[in-house]
DNA sequence: TAAAAATATAATAATATTTGAATATATTGT
DNA sequence: ACAATATATTCAAATATTATTATATTTTTA
């Protein structure tokens, strides 16, 4: 069971536009590096770097097939993060329950200008 | 409705140990800056900096009570992110379904050494 | 066995994030 | 009006992240 610190690190590693695209693609199935090169519009070394970062954090793993590397998802939190990212939220959170809530002050005072 | 880019930015802003602590605290109720100072072990200006970053991204907001600022959660994705972070995962994802899945290669080959 | 293909690694440069220190602002109480 | 309190802002230094370029490694194929 991962520490809270590790979980936050993981979240940070995942929170990058290219890496999210990679992971979304991997939720659909196995992909090799050149598959990614096609639809991400970045250089091959950059793809490799993102993949290797994700691997270093245990997010993904791969099988070797000749000169190909077939990457796949490993960390079970990933599909949940992706679902969360695609969920739509229409309303702000409701204002907190009223009056002296903080230790020193009372809520609500004036709305910030 | 937020673009996917904005959602990822949001995730990145949230993925920081101090800011997660702030947000976890705010899920329990309204807090003012000096409340945070007590249990985060960082300087007052640094608390303010994190709060102001979170505010800039619309994650939190505040009411003014005299010289206090009573902060509260605003973005509805936050409680879901926190739940996700605290969820326990015991198993790795199952290996993907077998054989020719990538465009060019076959999966699985040899497991990486 | 040499060339080509697929991918990785290393070094660097550009940029962004984080913190700390000093200072500023606003509000209350005297 | 002045001092004290609560908080914010600004600037700079330290550090981390990202992308680019060049090069290396591994495997297959000719």
mmCIF file of C-alpha atoms (C1' of nucleotides) in Angstrom:
data_model
loop_
_atom_site.group_PDB
_atom_site.id
_atom_site.type_symbol
_atom_site.label_atom_id
_atom_site.label_comp_id
_atom_site.label_asym_id
_atom_site.label_seq_id
_atom_site.Cartn_x
_atom_site.Cartn_y
_atom_site.Cartn_z
ATOM 1 C CA UNK A 1 0.000 0.000 0.000
ATOM 2 C CA UNK A 2 1.500 3.232 -1.246
ATOM 3 C CA UNK A 3 2.210 6.144 1.063
ATOM 4 C CA UNK A 4 0.283 9.351 0.541
ATOM 5 C CA UNK A 5 3.497 11.014 -0.632
ATOM 6 C CA UNK A 6 3.960 8.396 -3.349
ATOM 7 C CA UNK A 7 0.368 8.772 -4.435
ATOM 8 C CA UNK A 8 0.808 12.487 -4.891
ATOM 9 C CA UNK A 9 4.033 11.955 -6.833
ATOM 10 C CA UNK A 10 2.145 9.568 -9.067
ATOM 11 C CA UNK A 11 -0.573 12.128 -9.636
ATOM 12 C CA UNK A 12 2.027 14.703 -10.573
ATOM 13 C CA UNK A 13 3.729 12.359 -13.021
ATOM 14 C CA UNK A 14 0.420 11.665 -14.691
ATOM 15 C CA UNK A 15 -0.648 15.317 -14.828
ATOM 16 C CA UNK A 16 0.975 16.157 -18.147
ATOM 17 C CA UNK A 17 -0.873 16.517 -21.475
ATOM 18 C CA UNK A 18 1.337 14.132 -23.439
ATOM 19 C CA UNK A 19 1.396 11.526 -20.722
ATOM 20 C CA UNK A 20 -2.362 11.661 -20.292
ATOM 21 C CA UNK A 21 -2.742 11.046 -24.023
ATOM 22 C CA UNK A 22 -0.375 8.098 -23.782
ATOM 23 C CA UNK A 23 -2.322 6.646 -20.887
ATOM 24 C CA UNK A 24 -5.693 7.197 -22.524
ATOM 25 C CA UNK A 25 -4.402 5.365 -25.547
ATOM 26 C CA UNK A 26 -3.157 2.533 -23.381
ATOM 27 C CA UNK A 27 -6.541 2.094 -21.735
ATOM 28 C CA UNK A 28 -7.695 1.041 -25.203
ATOM 29 C CA UNK A 29 -4.974 -1.555 -25.590
ATOM 30 C CA UNK A 30 -1.311 -2.348 -26.073
ATOM 31 C CA UNK A 31 0.752 0.073 -28.117
ATOM 32 C CA UNK A 32 4.363 0.269 -29.217
ATOM 33 C CA UNK A 33 6.497 3.398 -29.388
ATOM 34 C CA UNK A 34 5.984 4.087 -33.072
ATOM 35 C CA UNK A 35 2.217 3.870 -32.587
ATOM 36 C CA UNK A 36 2.539 6.766 -30.175
ATOM 37 C CA UNK A 37 4.823 8.689 -32.483
ATOM 38 C CA UNK A 38 2.065 8.756 -35.044
ATOM 39 C CA UNK A 39 -0.658 10.409 -33.043
ATOM 40 C CA UNK A 40 1.323 12.422 -30.535
ATOM 41 C CA UNK A 41 3.061 15.036 -32.581
ATOM 42 C CA UNK A 42 6.382 14.899 -30.800
ATOM 43 C CA UNK A 43 9.790 13.409 -31.519
ATOM 44 C CA UNK A 44 10.656 9.765 -30.924
ATOM 45 C CA UNK A 45 13.137 10.512 -28.147
ATOM 46 C CA UNK A 46 10.541 12.593 -26.397
ATOM 47 C CA UNK A 47 8.022 9.763 -26.595
ATOM 48 C CA UNK A 48 10.638 7.442 -25.123
ATOM 49 C CA UNK A 49 11.346 9.869 -22.324
ATOM 50 C CA UNK A 50 7.718 10.104 -21.333
ATOM 51 C CA UNK A 51 7.351 6.336 -21.495
ATOM 52 C CA UNK A 52 10.425 5.820 -19.408
ATOM 53 C CA UNK A 53 9.223 8.267 -16.775
ATOM 54 C CA UNK A 54 5.901 6.451 -16.581
ATOM 55 C CA UNK A 55 7.728 3.167 -16.304
ATOM 56 C CA UNK A 56 10.041 4.447 -13.585
ATOM 57 C CA UNK A 57 6.964 5.227 -11.508
ATOM 58 C CA UNK A 58 5.404 1.850 -12.174
ATOM 59 C CA UNK A 59 2.524 3.288 -14.149
ATOM 60 C CA UNK A 60 3.159 1.182 -17.229
ATOM 61 C CA UNK A 61 5.291 -1.773 -18.285
ATOM 62 C CA UNK A 62 6.162 -3.514 -21.547
ATOM 63 C CA UNK A 63 6.824 -6.766 -23.320
ATOM 64 C CA UNK A 64 9.537 -7.055 -25.921
ATOM 65 C CA UNK A 65 8.640 -8.340 -29.351
ATOM 66 C CA UNK A 66 11.771 -8.344 -31.474
ATOM 67 C CA UNK A 67 12.704 -4.738 -31.826
ATOM 68 C CA UNK A 68 9.346 -3.512 -30.698
ATOM 69 C CA UNK A 69 8.306 -2.736 -27.181
ATOM 70 C CA UNK A 70 4.676 -3.345 -26.477
ATOM 71 C CA UNK A 71 3.601 -1.065 -23.661
ATOM 72 C CA UNK A 72 0.639 -1.676 -21.420
ATOM 73 C CA UNK A 73 -0.966 -0.219 -18.318
ATOM 74 C CA UNK A 74 0.085 -1.533 -14.968
ATOM 75 C CA UNK A 75 -1.105 0.805 -12.211
ATOM 76 C CA UNK A 76 -4.791 0.298 -11.464
ATOM 77 C CA UNK A 77 -5.333 3.921 -10.472
ATOM 78 C CA UNK A 78 -4.874 5.101 -14.047
ATOM 79 C CA UNK A 79 -8.275 4.204 -15.471
ATOM 80 C CA UNK A 80 -9.877 5.905 -12.479
ATOM 81 C CA UNK A 81 -7.858 9.077 -13.004
ATOM 82 C CA UNK A 82 -8.868 9.151 -16.637
ATOM 83 C CA UNK A 83 -12.524 8.657 -15.809
ATOM 84 C CA UNK A 84 -12.277 11.479 -13.293
ATOM 85 C CA UNK A 85 -10.670 13.775 -15.855
ATOM 86 C CA UNK A 86 -13.453 13.129 -18.310
ATOM 87 C CA UNK A 87 -16.266 13.547 -15.852
ATOM 88 C CA UNK A 88 -18.281 16.749 -16.305
ATOM 89 C CA UNK A 89 -19.032 18.991 -13.375
ATOM 90 C CA UNK A 90 -21.731 21.571 -13.770
ATOM 91 C CA UNK A 91 -22.041 23.195 -10.363
ATOM 92 C CA UNK A 92 -19.599 24.714 -7.937
ATOM 93 C CA UNK A 93 -19.567 23.165 -4.501
ATOM 94 C CA UNK A 94 -22.320 24.453 -2.210
ATOM 95 C CA UNK A 95 -21.231 27.127 0.273
ATOM 96 C CA UNK A 96 -20.101 25.565 3.537
ATOM 97 C CA UNK A 97 -22.527 25.324 6.462
ATOM 98 C CA UNK A 98 -22.908 28.637 8.189
ATOM 99 C CA UNK A 99 -21.273 30.532 10.954
ATOM 100 C CA UNK A 100 -18.348 30.418 13.332
ATOM 101 C CA UNK A 101 -16.496 27.582 11.678
ATOM 102 C CA UNK A 102 -12.850 28.600 11.765
ATOM 103 C CA UNK A 103 -11.068 28.734 15.066
ATOM 104 C CA UNK A 104 -10.823 32.482 15.160
ATOM 105 C CA UNK A 105 -13.194 33.947 12.651
ATOM 106 C CA UNK A 106 -16.765 33.725 11.574
ATOM 107 C CA UNK A 107 -17.936 32.545 8.228
ATOM 108 C CA UNK A 108 -19.370 33.996 6.100
ATOM 109 C CA UNK A 109 -18.189 37.553 6.252
ATOM 110 C CA UNK A 110 -18.252 39.679 3.117
ATOM 111 C CA UNK A 111 -17.715 38.018 -0.202
ATOM 112 C CA UNK A 112 -14.289 38.891 -1.575
ATOM 113 C CA UNK A 113 -14.335 41.769 -3.912
ATOM 114 C CA UNK B 1 -17.401 22.873 -19.318
ATOM 115 C CA UNK B 2 -13.636 22.834 -18.978
ATOM 116 C CA UNK B 3 -11.347 21.777 -21.803
ATOM 117 C CA UNK B 4 -9.207 18.702 -21.312
ATOM 118 C CA UNK B 5 -6.136 20.942 -21.214
ATOM 119 C CA UNK B 6 -7.580 22.935 -18.336
ATOM 120 C CA UNK B 7 -8.482 19.783 -16.480
ATOM 121 C CA UNK B 8 -4.929 18.531 -16.697
ATOM 122 C CA UNK B 9 -3.594 21.912 -15.543
ATOM 123 C CA UNK B 10 -5.929 21.675 -12.595
ATOM 124 C CA UNK B 11 -4.675 18.213 -11.766
ATOM 125 C CA UNK B 12 -1.121 19.466 -11.894
ATOM 126 C CA UNK B 13 -1.865 22.380 -9.599
ATOM 127 C CA UNK B 14 -3.458 20.049 -7.093
ATOM 128 C CA UNK B 15 -0.682 17.453 -7.250
ATOM 129 C CA UNK B 16 1.541 18.989 -4.591
ATOM 130 C CA UNK B 17 1.911 17.703 -1.033
ATOM 131 C CA UNK B 18 1.191 21.006 0.700
ATOM 132 C CA UNK B 19 -1.734 21.847 -1.518
ATOM 133 C CA UNK B 20 -3.262 18.412 -1.082
ATOM 134 C CA UNK B 21 -3.071 18.881 2.684
ATOM 135 C CA UNK B 22 -4.740 22.257 2.347
ATOM 136 C CA UNK B 23 -7.503 20.796 0.241
ATOM 137 C CA UNK B 24 -8.023 17.796 2.509
ATOM 138 C CA UNK B 25 -8.383 20.194 5.402
ATOM 139 C CA UNK B 26 -10.879 22.260 3.456
ATOM 140 C CA UNK B 27 -13.048 19.242 2.725
ATOM 141 C CA UNK B 28 -13.638 19.190 6.481
ATOM 142 C CA UNK B 29 -14.701 22.818 6.629
ATOM 143 C CA UNK B 30 -13.777 26.464 6.357
ATOM 144 C CA UNK B 31 -10.296 27.475 7.482
ATOM 145 C CA UNK B 32 -8.385 30.734 7.723
ATOM 146 C CA UNK B 33 -4.721 31.207 6.913
ATOM 147 C CA UNK B 34 -3.455 30.961 10.463
ATOM 148 C CA UNK B 35 -5.332 27.660 10.883
ATOM 149 C CA UNK B 36 -3.206 26.314 8.045
ATOM 150 C CA UNK B 37 -0.031 27.775 9.457
ATOM 151 C CA UNK B 38 -0.511 25.646 12.541
ATOM 152 C CA UNK B 39 -0.604 22.241 10.964
ATOM 153 C CA UNK B 40 1.410 22.758 7.786
ATOM 154 C CA UNK B 41 4.936 23.359 8.874
ATOM 155 C CA UNK B 42 5.732 26.124 6.457
ATOM 156 C CA UNK B 43 5.965 29.902 6.640
ATOM 157 C CA UNK B 44 2.968 32.200 6.463
ATOM 158 C CA UNK B 45 3.983 33.702 3.121
ATOM 159 C CA UNK B 46 4.325 30.239 1.680
ATOM 160 C CA UNK B 47 0.851 29.289 2.899
ATOM 161 C CA UNK B 48 -0.456 32.430 1.225
ATOM 162 C CA UNK B 49 1.330 31.571 -1.984
ATOM 163 C CA UNK B 50 -0.224 28.137 -2.169
ATOM 164 C CA UNK B 51 -3.638 29.536 -1.340
ATOM 165 C CA UNK B 52 -3.329 32.178 -3.977
ATOM 166 C CA UNK B 53 -2.294 29.646 -6.609
ATOM 167 C CA UNK B 54 -5.306 27.501 -5.746
ATOM 168 C CA UNK B 55 -7.512 30.549 -5.940
ATOM 169 C CA UNK B 56 -6.072 31.620 -9.275
ATOM 170 C CA UNK B 57 -7.156 28.274 -10.695
ATOM 171 C CA UNK B 58 -10.616 28.519 -9.184
ATOM 172 C CA UNK B 59 -10.078 25.610 -6.838
ATOM 173 C CA UNK B 60 -10.940 27.560 -3.688
ATOM 174 C CA UNK B 61 -12.412 30.918 -2.712
ATOM 175 C CA UNK B 62 -12.755 32.930 0.477
ATOM 176 C CA UNK B 63 -14.912 35.239 2.526
ATOM 177 C CA UNK B 64 -13.427 38.110 4.464
ATOM 178 C CA UNK B 65 -14.151 38.363 8.172
ATOM 179 C CA UNK B 66 -12.357 41.415 9.500
ATOM 180 C CA UNK B 67 -8.713 40.686 9.076
ATOM 181 C CA UNK B 68 -9.282 37.003 8.554
ATOM 182 C CA UNK B 69 -9.850 35.252 5.288
ATOM 183 C CA UNK B 70 -12.080 32.233 5.547
ATOM 184 C CA UNK B 71 -11.192 29.877 2.728
ATOM 185 C CA UNK B 72 -13.480 27.223 1.355
ATOM 186 C CA UNK B 73 -13.602 24.717 -1.491
ATOM 187 C CA UNK B 74 -15.123 25.765 -4.759
ATOM 188 C CA UNK B 75 -14.224 23.271 -7.475
ATOM 189 C CA UNK B 76 -16.376 20.148 -7.273
ATOM 190 C CA UNK B 77 -13.654 17.892 -8.669
ATOM 191 C CA UNK B 78 -11.566 18.280 -5.508
ATOM 192 C CA UNK B 79 -13.433 15.902 -3.200
ATOM 193 C CA UNK B 80 -13.333 13.286 -5.948
ATOM 194 C CA UNK B 81 -9.588 13.694 -6.396
ATOM 195 C CA UNK B 82 -9.066 13.306 -2.678
ATOM 196 C CA UNK B 83 -11.232 10.207 -2.519
ATOM 197 C CA UNK B 84 -9.256 8.751 -5.399
ATOM 198 C CA UNK B 85 -5.952 9.491 -3.665
ATOM 199 C CA UNK B 86 -7.099 7.729 -0.538
ATOM 200 C CA UNK B 87 -8.492 4.686 -2.283
ATOM 201 C CA UNK B 88 -6.430 1.533 -1.846
ATOM 202 C CA UNK B 89 -5.482 -0.595 -4.792
ATOM 203 C CA UNK B 90 -4.250 -4.078 -4.120
ATOM 204 C CA UNK B 91 -3.742 -5.585 -7.567
ATOM 205 C CA UNK B 92 -1.960 -4.500 -10.688
ATOM 206 C CA UNK B 93 -4.106 -4.290 -13.782
ATOM 207 C CA UNK B 94 -4.601 -7.637 -15.512
ATOM 208 C CA UNK B 95 -2.358 -8.219 -18.528
ATOM 209 C CA UNK B 96 -4.101 -7.056 -21.698
ATOM 210 C CA UNK B 97 -5.923 -9.580 -23.875
ATOM 211 C CA UNK B 98 -3.563 -11.633 -25.976
ATOM 212 C CA UNK B 99 -1.896 -11.413 -29.329
ATOM 213 C CA UNK B 100 -1.445 -9.118 -32.279
ATOM 214 C CA UNK B 101 -2.728 -5.943 -30.714
ATOM 215 C CA UNK B 102 -0.269 -3.283 -31.780
ATOM 216 C CA UNK B 103 -0.146 -2.304 -35.413
ATOM 217 C CA UNK B 104 3.219 -3.802 -36.040
ATOM 218 C CA UNK B 105 4.089 -6.190 -33.271
ATOM 219 C CA UNK B 106 2.656 -9.030 -31.347
ATOM 220 C CA UNK B 107 1.879 -8.990 -27.693
ATOM 221 C CA UNK B 108 3.069 -10.580 -25.525
ATOM 222 C CA UNK B 109 6.634 -11.230 -26.478
ATOM 223 C CA UNK B 110 9.176 -11.652 -23.729
ATOM 224 C CA UNK B 111 8.570 -9.799 -20.521
ATOM 225 C CA UNK B 112 11.109 -7.019 -20.094
ATOM 226 C CA UNK B 113 14.213 -8.232 -18.427
ATOM 227 C "C1'" DT C 1 28.298 -9.311 -41.296
ATOM 228 C "C1'" DA C 2 26.670 -4.837 -42.583
ATOM 229 C "C1'" DA C 3 22.692 -1.937 -43.002
ATOM 230 C "C1'" DA C 4 18.210 -0.684 -41.436
ATOM 231 C "C1'" DA C 5 14.620 -0.275 -38.002
ATOM 232 C "C1'" DA C 6 12.895 0.567 -33.409
ATOM 233 C "C1'" DT C 7 13.867 2.398 -29.387
ATOM 234 C "C1'" DA C 8 16.688 4.258 -25.491
ATOM 235 C "C1'" DT C 9 20.006 7.196 -23.245
ATOM 236 C "C1'" DA C 10 22.780 11.310 -22.356
ATOM 237 C "C1'" DA C 11 23.803 16.019 -22.479
ATOM 238 C "C1'" DT C 12 22.164 20.348 -22.904
ATOM 239 C "C1'" DA C 13 19.257 24.446 -23.144
ATOM 240 C "C1'" DA C 14 14.939 26.581 -22.139
ATOM 241 C "C1'" DT C 15 11.465 27.140 -18.985
ATOM 242 C "C1'" DA C 16 8.641 26.530 -14.913
ATOM 243 C "C1'" DT C 17 8.018 25.665 -10.024
ATOM 244 C "C1'" DT C 18 9.087 26.275 -5.334
ATOM 245 C "C1'" DT C 19 10.693 28.517 -1.365
ATOM 246 C "C1'" DG C 20 12.569 32.237 1.476
ATOM 247 C "C1'" DA C 21 13.214 36.939 2.754
ATOM 248 C "C1'" DA C 22 11.676 41.356 2.809
ATOM 249 C "C1'" DT C 23 8.049 44.331 2.445
ATOM 250 C "C1'" DA C 24 3.278 45.835 1.720
ATOM 251 C "C1'" DT C 25 -1.732 46.104 2.756
ATOM 252 C "C1'" DA C 26 -5.848 46.009 5.370
ATOM 253 C "C1'" DT C 27 -8.435 45.822 9.613
ATOM 254 C "C1'" DT C 28 -9.068 46.158 14.425
ATOM 255 C "C1'" DG C 29 -8.365 47.899 19.033
ATOM 256 C "C1'" DT C 30 -6.570 51.529 21.946
ATOM 257 C "C1'" DA D 1 -3.882 58.332 14.687
ATOM 258 C "C1'" DC D 2 -0.960 54.389 16.131
ATOM 259 C "C1'" DA D 3 0.299 49.837 17.115
ATOM 260 C "C1'" DA D 4 -0.772 45.126 16.529
ATOM 261 C "C1'" DT D 5 -2.628 41.366 13.899
ATOM 262 C "C1'" DA D 6 -3.633 38.688 9.770
ATOM 263 C "C1'" DT D 7 -2.561 38.081 5.384
ATOM 264 C "C1'" DA D 8 -0.707 39.141 0.661
ATOM 265 C "C1'" DT D 9 2.724 40.497 -2.693
ATOM 266 C "C1'" DT D 10 7.211 40.890 -4.772
ATOM 267 C "C1'" DC D 11 11.668 39.522 -5.937
ATOM 268 C "C1'" DA D 12 15.359 36.498 -6.193
ATOM 269 C "C1'" DA D 13 17.673 32.092 -5.631
ATOM 270 C "C1'" DA D 14 17.448 27.158 -5.843
ATOM 271 C "C1'" DT D 15 15.655 23.430 -8.007
ATOM 272 C "C1'" DA D 16 12.912 20.639 -11.152
ATOM 273 C "C1'" DT D 17 10.752 19.737 -15.536
ATOM 274 C "C1'" DT D 18 10.603 19.635 -20.458
ATOM 275 C "C1'" DA D 19 12.083 19.319 -25.102
ATOM 276 C "C1'" DT D 20 15.922 19.085 -28.410
ATOM 277 C "C1'" DT D 21 19.880 17.187 -30.495
ATOM 278 C "C1'" DA D 22 23.129 13.845 -30.941
ATOM 279 C "C1'" DT D 23 24.422 9.308 -30.126
ATOM 280 C "C1'" DA D 24 24.015 4.512 -28.489
ATOM 281 C "C1'" DT D 25 21.833 -0.120 -28.183
ATOM 282 C "C1'" DT D 26 19.417 -4.020 -29.815
ATOM 283 C "C1'" DT D 27 17.318 -6.853 -33.147
ATOM 284 C "C1'" DT D 28 16.224 -8.137 -37.648
ATOM 285 C "C1'" DT D 29 17.003 -8.610 -42.432
ATOM 286 C "C1'" DA D 30 19.658 -8.731 -46.654
#
